[in-house]
């Protein structure tokens, strides 16, 4: 199925069009957050990192796309902890002019009765073959704007619902206006990465000059990421009426005539020609939740060269030439000698441990099995599941047979998440004589990279079906690191027991779908901890220490079966053919 879209493979006329007119971009990709690299801190977690990875793969493959997002001058936050191990959020200090270029273009939007000048910064993503893909960051912090309006693009997930409503108006309506001001007149597909930019449909309608929903639908595709209704942004019409200008108000009332407010997901579902979830299971859950049958799936991936370690990259280059542009070739990973895999892995492990020595003052042992757990500290991700039965864990771990590394940020307003972090940090102190648990502060792309290259096993135990896809486990797979995870999201597709890793808890049941999305669970989640302990003791530890050959063979299978597929090159191919209908070869 995978066709190669190397730049050299692009059809002649398409290439000529692109070369003659840099503004020829049939696809515009809108995302509330984009994580391209650590020094551009305009992301909070998986959604943004995925957006960054997709844009990078599109650049590598020469897909004519432009990205649109907001510039958060205050970023997300820097994580610190007080003496009670309670998370404290510090502002991120960064200077956009060091990373991005401010363009002269300005457009305006009207919100709360005031006209706001919106400017734009650009980052050029240069693909592996030199193809540039622009990512536009909208900004309102300019002289002449009202002080309150200047702050509208400061905080990612800061502010209240009204602040967010204004941000989403700027992203959707302002984003499209800006693209036009930049000269993009031939966009066929507006891709909404989650519903946040859905108000761009209002601007499309305004451009059209009359009301025709079908004409809008033809131009929009929508990727949903949230498997629970509570996760979808929602604005009442009174909130909308107090912020929007009259024409936009009239249009949105017409577009959503039957509801007391606008769910951005609902907006996306109604006004898109194509909708997808981010894993097979997630599409099934979404269809059940929205009472639809048409939600397709394109399972997420990660950008190969962003997440592979330098050592593994060298190995792949040596044994699997061409894999960087065509990571499907990683199916050949079984031909890489085991000792080379192992040395490359140990080098990454040492690099991670050196960092931990620096930041935590703890010397970990590179010959000890090391489990990693790092992600947003949302309560459904159950970061503390491992600590369910501490006495049992002590017995399993014995004399330092396993060491654990944790990291993760909690949303500033999520006290439940902060309690989880507190519990883990306190346990790492109180248990330090029996179980080694390290917590690395300020989880971000750089720490994610060190961890997903340097641990031996990646642990993930969300309450299902809450994990739409998950991507950090794929970063591990890119480095030959096995997952040990609840069967949810991508892992249902990537899991082969004792071959690519291990499952935790029961296999998914059809029945779980029927009322999916409610908080109600359809399986006994209390058994997950039991299963985690059981498999850690019976399978993971014995394989690591007693069957090194099998262990490294599992690493190779993880690369061959999972890294070859769960990468954003494959994802972009799928979007191009299923969602964008771009035929690169035929043009
Ligand atoms: C990859 C990544 C995530 C997403 O991880 P999940 O497994 O999807 O939870 C979150 N935060 C950062 C910093 C990442 O790099």
Coordinates of N, CA, C and O in Angstrom, one line a residue, residues 362-491:
X362 N 21.4 11.2 41.1 CA 21.2 9.7 41.4 C 22.0 8.9 40.3 O 21.8 9.2 39.1
X363 N 22.8 8.0 40.7 CA 23.5 7.2 39.8 C 22.7 5.9 39.5 O 22.6 5.1 40.4
X364 N 22.2 5.7 38.4 CA 21.5 4.5 38.0 C 22.4 3.5 37.4 O 23.5 3.9 36.9
X365 N 22.1 2.2 37.5 CA 23.0 1.2 37.0 C 22.6 0.7 35.6 O 21.5 0.2 35.5
X366 N 23.5 0.9 34.7 CA 23.1 0.5 33.3 C 22.8 -0.9 33.0 O 22.3 -1.3 32.0
X367 N 23.2 -1.8 34.0 CA 22.9 -3.2 33.8 C 21.6 -3.7 34.5 O 21.3 -4.9 34.5
X368 N 20.9 -2.7 35.0 CA 19.6 -3.0 35.6 C 18.5 -2.7 34.7 O 18.5 -1.6 34.0
X369 N 17.5 -3.6 34.6 CA 16.3 -3.4 33.8 C 15.6 -2.1 34.2 O 15.3 -1.8 35.4
X370 N 15.4 -1.2 33.2 CA 14.9 0.1 33.5 C 13.5 0.4 32.8 O 13.5 0.3 31.6
X371 N 12.5 0.7 33.6 CA 11.2 1.0 33.0 C 11.0 2.5 33.0 O 11.3 3.1 34.0
X372 N 10.4 3.0 32.0 CA 10.1 4.4 31.9 C 8.6 4.6 31.8 O 7.9 3.8 31.2
X373 N 8.1 5.7 32.4 CA 6.7 6.1 32.3 C 6.7 7.6 32.2 O 7.1 8.3 33.2
X374 N 6.3 8.2 31.1 CA 6.3 9.7 31.1 C 5.2 10.1 30.1 O 5.1 9.6 29.0
X375 N 4.4 11.0 30.6 CA 3.3 11.5 29.7 C 2.6 12.6 30.6 O 2.9 12.9 31.7
X376 N 1.6 13.3 29.9 CA 0.9 14.3 30.7 C 0.3 13.5 31.9 O -0.2 12.4 31.8
X377 N 0.3 14.2 33.1 CA -0.2 13.5 34.3 C -1.8 13.7 34.4 O -2.3 14.1 35.4
X378 N -2.5 13.3 33.3 CA -3.9 13.3 33.4 C -4.3 12.1 34.3 O -3.6 11.0 34.2
X379 N -5.4 12.2 35.0 CA -5.7 11.1 36.0 C -6.0 9.8 35.3 O -5.6 8.7 35.8
X380 N -6.6 9.8 34.1 CA -6.9 8.6 33.4 C -5.7 7.8 33.0 O -5.7 6.6 32.7
X381 N -4.5 8.5 32.9 CA -3.3 7.8 32.6 C -2.7 7.0 33.7 O -1.8 6.2 33.6
X382 N -3.2 7.2 34.9 CA -2.9 6.4 36.1 C -1.4 6.2 36.3 O -0.9 5.0 36.4
X383 N -0.7 7.3 36.4 CA 0.8 7.2 36.5 C 1.2 6.4 37.8 O 2.2 5.8 37.8
X384 N 0.3 6.3 38.8 CA 0.6 5.7 40.0 C 0.1 4.2 40.1 O 0.1 3.6 41.2
X385 N -0.3 3.7 39.0 CA -0.9 2.3 39.0 C 0.2 1.3 39.6 O -0.1 0.4 40.3
X386 N 1.4 1.6 39.2 CA 2.6 0.7 39.7 C 2.6 0.7 41.2 O 3.1 -0.3 41.8
X387 N 2.1 1.7 41.8 CA 2.3 1.8 43.3 C 1.0 1.3 44.0 O 0.9 1.5 45.2
X388 N 0.2 0.6 43.3 CA -1.1 0.0 43.9 C -0.8 -0.9 45.1 O -1.4 -0.8 46.1
X389 N 0.2 -1.8 45.0 CA 0.5 -2.7 46.1 C 2.0 -2.7 46.3 O 2.8 -3.4 45.6
X390 N 2.4 -1.8 47.2 CA 3.9 -1.5 47.3 C 4.6 -2.7 47.8 O 5.8 -3.0 47.4
X391 N 4.0 -3.5 48.7 CA 4.7 -4.6 49.3 C 5.0 -5.7 48.2 O 6.1 -6.2 48.1
X392 N 4.0 -5.9 47.4 CA 4.2 -6.8 46.3 C 5.3 -6.3 45.3 O 6.1 -7.1 44.9
X393 N 5.2 -5.0 45.0 CA 6.2 -4.5 44.1 C 7.6 -4.7 44.7 O 8.6 -5.1 44.0
X394 N 7.8 -4.5 46.0 CA 9.1 -4.7 46.7 C 9.6 -6.1 46.5 O 10.7 -6.3 46.2
X395 N 8.6 -7.0 46.6 CA 9.0 -8.4 46.5 C 9.5 -8.7 45.0 O 10.5 -9.4 44.8
X396 N 8.8 -8.2 44.1 CA 9.1 -8.4 42.7 C 10.5 -7.8 42.3 O 11.3 -8.4 41.7
X397 N 10.7 -6.6 42.8 CA 11.9 -5.9 42.4 C 13.1 -6.4 43.1 O 14.2 -6.3 42.7
X398 N 12.8 -7.0 44.3 CA 13.9 -7.6 45.1 C 15.1 -6.7 45.3 O 14.9 -5.5 45.6
X399 N 16.3 -7.2 45.1 CA 17.5 -6.4 45.3 C 17.8 -5.6 44.0 O 18.6 -6.0 43.2
X400 N 17.0 -4.6 43.8 CA 17.3 -3.7 42.7 C 17.3 -4.4 41.3 O 18.3 -4.3 40.5
X401 N 16.3 -5.2 41.1 CA 16.2 -5.9 39.8 C 15.6 -5.0 38.7 O 15.7 -5.2 37.5
X402 N 14.9 -3.9 39.2 CA 14.2 -3.0 38.3 C 14.4 -1.6 38.8 O 14.3 -1.4 40.0
X403 N 14.6 -0.7 38.0 CA 14.6 0.7 38.4 C 13.6 1.5 37.5 O 13.4 1.1 36.3
X404 N 12.9 2.5 38.1 CA 11.8 3.2 37.4 C 12.1 4.6 37.2 O 12.7 5.3 38.1
X405 N 11.8 5.1 36.0 CA 12.0 6.6 35.8 C 10.6 7.2 35.4 O 10.0 6.6 34.5
X406 N 10.2 8.2 36.0 CA 9.0 8.9 35.7 C 9.2 10.3 35.3 O 10.2 11.0 35.7
X407 N 8.3 10.9 34.5 CA 8.3 12.3 34.2 C 6.9 12.6 33.8 O 6.1 11.7 33.3
X408 N 6.5 13.9 33.8 CA 5.2 14.3 33.4 C 4.7 15.6 34.0 O 5.1 15.9 35.1
X409 N 4.0 16.4 33.2 CA 3.4 17.6 33.7 C 1.9 17.4 33.9 O 1.3 16.8 33.1
X410 N 1.4 18.1 34.9 CA -0.1 18.1 35.1 C -0.6 19.4 34.6 O 0.1 20.4 34.7
X411 N -1.8 19.4 34.0 CA -2.4 20.7 33.6 C -2.5 21.6 34.8 O -2.8 21.1 35.9
X412 N -2.2 22.9 34.7 CA -2.1 23.8 35.9 C -3.4 23.7 36.7 O -3.4 23.9 38.0
X413 N -4.5 23.4 36.1 CA -5.8 23.4 36.9 C -6.2 22.0 37.3 O -7.3 21.9 37.9
X414 N -5.4 21.0 37.0 CA -5.8 19.7 37.3 C -5.2 19.2 38.6 O -4.1 18.6 38.7
X415 N -5.9 19.4 39.7 CA -5.3 19.0 41.0 C -5.2 17.5 41.1 O -4.3 17.0 41.8
X416 N -6.1 16.8 40.5 CA -6.0 15.3 40.5 C -4.6 14.9 39.9 O -4.0 14.0 40.4
X417 N -4.3 15.5 38.8 CA -3.0 15.2 38.2 C -1.8 15.5 39.1 O -0.8 14.8 39.2
X418 N -2.0 16.7 39.7 CA -0.9 17.1 40.6 C -0.7 16.2 41.8 O 0.4 15.9 42.3
X419 N -1.9 15.6 42.3 CA -1.8 14.6 43.4 C -1.0 13.4 42.9 O -0.2 12.8 43.7
X420 N -1.3 13.0 41.7 CA -0.5 11.8 41.2 C 1.0 12.0 41.2 O 1.7 11.2 41.6
X421 N 1.4 13.2 40.7 CA 2.8 13.6 40.7 C 3.4 13.6 42.1 O 4.5 13.1 42.3
X422 N 2.6 14.2 43.0 CA 3.0 14.2 44.4 C 3.2 12.8 45.0 O 4.2 12.6 45.6
X423 N 2.3 12.0 44.7 CA 2.4 10.6 45.2 C 3.7 9.9 44.7 O 4.4 9.2 45.4
X424 N 3.9 10.1 43.4 CA 5.1 9.4 42.8 C 6.4 10.0 43.4 O 7.3 9.3 43.8
X425 N 6.4 11.3 43.5 CA 7.7 11.9 44.0 C 7.9 11.6 45.5 O 9.0 11.3 45.9
X426 N 6.8 11.5 46.3 CA 6.9 11.1 47.7 C 7.4 9.7 47.8 O 8.2 9.3 48.6
X427 N 6.8 8.8 47.0 CA 7.1 7.4 47.0 C 8.6 7.2 46.6 O 9.3 6.4 47.2
X428 N 9.1 8.0 45.7 CA 10.5 7.9 45.3 C 11.4 8.2 46.5 O 12.5 7.6 46.7
X429 N 11.0 9.1 47.4 CA 11.7 9.4 48.6 C 11.6 8.3 49.7 O 12.5 7.7 50.2
X430 N 10.3 7.9 50.0 CA 10.1 7.0 51.1 C 10.5 5.6 50.8 O 10.9 4.8 51.7
X431 N 10.5 5.2 49.5 CA 10.9 3.9 49.2 C 12.4 3.7 48.7 O 12.8 2.7 48.3
X432 N 13.1 4.8 48.9 CA 14.4 4.8 48.2 C 15.4 3.7 48.6 O 16.2 3.3 47.8
X433 N 15.2 3.2 49.8 CA 16.0 2.1 50.2 C 15.6 0.7 49.6 O 16.4 -0.2 49.7
X434 N 14.4 0.6 49.1 CA 14.0 -0.7 48.6 C 13.6 -0.6 47.1 O 13.9 -1.6 46.4
X435 N 13.1 0.5 46.6 CA 12.8 0.6 45.1 C 13.4 1.9 44.6 O 13.2 2.9 45.1
X436 N 14.1 1.7 43.5 CA 14.7 3.0 42.9 C 13.6 3.6 41.9 O 13.3 3.0 40.9
X437 N 13.2 4.8 42.3 CA 12.2 5.5 41.4 C 12.8 6.9 41.3 O 13.0 7.6 42.3
X438 N 13.0 7.3 40.0 CA 13.5 8.6 39.8 C 12.4 9.4 39.1 O 11.8 8.9 38.2
X439 N 12.3 10.7 39.5 CA 11.3 11.6 38.8 C 12.1 12.7 38.1 O 12.9 13.4 38.8
X440 N 12.0 12.8 36.8 CA 12.7 13.9 36.1 C 11.7 15.1 35.9 O 10.6 14.9 35.4
X441 N 12.1 16.3 36.4 CA 11.2 17.4 36.3 C 11.1 17.9 34.8 O 12.0 17.7 34.0
X442 N 10.0 18.6 34.6 CA 9.8 19.4 33.4 C 9.9 18.6 32.1 O 10.6 18.9 31.2
X443 N 9.0 17.6 32.1 CA 8.8 16.8 30.9 C 8.6 17.6 29.6 O 7.7 18.5 29.6
X444 N 9.4 17.5 28.6 CA 9.3 18.2 27.4 C 9.8 17.3 26.2 O 10.2 16.2 26.5
X445 N 10.0 17.9 25.1 CA 10.4 17.0 23.9 C 11.8 16.5 24.1 O 12.1 15.4 23.7
X446 N 12.6 17.3 24.8 CA 14.0 16.9 25.0 C 14.1 15.7 25.9 O 14.8 14.7 25.7
X447 N 13.4 15.8 27.1 CA 13.3 14.7 28.0 C 12.7 13.5 27.4 O 13.1 12.4 27.6
X448 N 11.6 13.8 26.7 CA 10.9 12.6 26.0 C 11.9 11.9 25.1 O 11.9 10.7 25.1
X449 N 12.7 12.6 24.4 CA 13.6 12.0 23.5 C 14.7 11.2 24.3 O 14.9 10.0 23.9
X450 N 15.2 11.7 25.3 CA 16.2 10.9 26.1 C 15.6 9.7 26.7 O 16.2 8.6 26.7
X451 N 14.3 9.8 27.2 CA 13.7 8.7 27.8 C 13.3 7.6 26.8 O 13.5 6.4 27.1
X452 N 12.7 8.0 25.7 CA 12.2 7.0 24.7 C 13.4 6.4 24.0 O 13.2 5.5 23.2
X453 N 14.6 6.8 24.2 CA 15.8 6.2 23.6 C 16.5 5.4 24.6 O 17.2 4.5 24.3
X454 N 16.4 5.7 25.9 CA 17.3 5.2 26.9 C 16.8 4.2 27.9 O 17.5 3.6 28.6
X455 N 15.4 4.0 28.0 CA 14.9 3.0 28.9 C 14.9 1.7 28.2 O 15.1 1.6 27.0
X456 N 14.6 0.6 29.0 CA 14.5 -0.7 28.4 C 13.1 -1.1 28.0 O 12.9 -1.8 27.1
X457 N 12.2 -0.6 28.8 CA 10.8 -0.9 28.6 C 9.9 0.3 28.8 O 10.2 1.1 29.8
X458 N 8.9 0.5 28.0 CA 8.0 1.7 28.2 C 6.7 1.2 28.7 O 6.0 0.4 28.1
X459 N 6.3 1.8 29.8 CA 5.1 1.4 30.5 C 4.0 2.4 30.2 O 4.2 3.6 30.2
X460 N 2.8 1.8 30.0 CA 1.7 2.7 29.7 C 0.4 2.0 30.2 O 0.1 0.9 29.8
X461 N -0.3 2.6 31.1 CA -1.5 2.0 31.7 C -2.7 2.9 31.9 O -3.2 3.0 33.0
X462 N -3.2 3.5 30.8 CA -4.3 4.3 30.9 C -5.6 3.5 31.2 O -5.6 2.3 31.0
X463 N -6.6 4.2 31.6 CA -8.0 3.5 31.7 C -8.5 3.6 30.3 O -8.7 4.6 29.7
X464 N -8.8 2.5 29.7 CA -9.3 2.5 28.4 C -10.8 2.7 28.4 O -11.5 2.5 29.4
X465 N -11.4 3.2 27.3 CA -10.7 3.5 26.0 C -10.3 5.0 25.9 O -10.4 5.6 24.9
X466 N -9.6 5.5 27.0 CA -9.3 6.9 27.0 C -8.1 7.3 26.2 O -8.0 8.5 25.8
X467 N -7.2 6.4 25.9 CA -6.1 6.7 25.1 C -6.4 6.6 23.6 O -6.4 5.5 23.1
X468 N -6.7 7.8 23.0 CA -7.1 7.7 21.6 C -6.0 7.0 20.8 O -6.3 6.1 20.0
X469 N -4.8 7.4 20.9 CA -3.7 6.7 20.2 C -2.5 6.5 21.1 O -2.2 5.4 21.5
X470 N -1.9 7.6 21.6 CA -0.7 7.5 22.3 C 0.4 7.5 21.3 O 0.3 6.9 20.2
X471 N 1.5 8.3 21.5 CA 2.6 8.3 20.6 C 4.0 8.0 21.2 O 4.9 7.7 20.5
X472 N 4.1 8.2 22.5 CA 5.4 8.1 23.1 C 5.9 6.6 23.0 O 7.1 6.4 22.8
X473 N 5.0 5.7 23.0 CA 5.4 4.3 22.9 C 5.9 4.0 21.5 O 6.8 3.2 21.3
X474 N 5.5 4.8 20.5 CA 6.0 4.7 19.1 C 7.4 5.2 19.0 O 8.2 4.7 18.2
X475 N 7.7 6.3 19.8 CA 9.0 6.8 19.8 C 10.0 5.7 20.3 O 11.1 5.6 19.8
X476 N 9.5 5.0 21.3 CA 10.3 3.9 21.8 C 10.6 2.8 20.8 O 11.7 2.4 20.5
X477 N 9.5 2.5 20.1 CA 9.6 1.5 19.0 C 10.6 1.9 18.0 O 11.4 1.1 17.4
X478 N 10.7 3.2 17.7 CA 11.7 3.7 16.7 C 13.1 3.4 17.2 O 14.0 3.3 16.4
X479 N 13.2 3.2 18.5 CA 14.5 2.8 19.1 C 14.7 1.4 19.5 O 15.5 1.1 20.3
X480 N 13.7 0.6 19.1 CA 13.8 -0.8 19.4 C 13.4 -1.1 20.9 O 13.9 -2.1 21.4
X481 N 12.7 -0.2 21.5 CA 12.3 -0.4 22.9 C 10.9 -0.9 23.0 O 10.0 -0.4 22.4
X482 N 10.7 -2.0 23.8 CA 9.4 -2.7 23.9 C 8.5 -1.9 24.8 O 8.8 -1.3 25.7
X483 N 7.2 -2.0 24.4 CA 6.1 -1.5 25.2 C 5.5 -2.6 26.1 O 5.5 -3.7 25.7
X484 N 5.1 -2.1 27.3 CA 4.4 -3.0 28.2 C 3.2 -2.1 28.6 O 3.3 -1.2 29.4
X485 N 2.1 -2.5 28.0 CA 1.0 -1.5 28.0 C -0.4 -2.1 28.0 O -0.6 -3.2 27.4
X486 N -1.3 -1.3 28.5 CA -2.8 -1.6 28.4 C -3.2 -1.6 26.9 O -2.7 -0.8 26.2
X487 N -4.0 -2.5 26.6 CA -4.5 -2.6 25.2 C -5.5 -1.6 24.8 O -6.7 -1.8 24.9
X488 N -4.9 -0.4 24.5 CA -5.8 0.7 24.1 C -5.0 1.5 23.0 O -3.8 1.3 22.9
X489 N -5.7 2.3 22.3 CA -5.1 3.2 21.3 C -4.2 2.3 20.3 O -4.6 1.3 19.9
X490 N -3.1 2.9 19.9 CA -2.2 2.2 18.9 C -1.7 0.9 19.3 O -1.5 0.0 18.4
X491 N -1.6 0.6 20.6 CA -0.9 -0.6 21.0 C -1.7 -1.9 20.7 O -1.2 -2.9 20.5

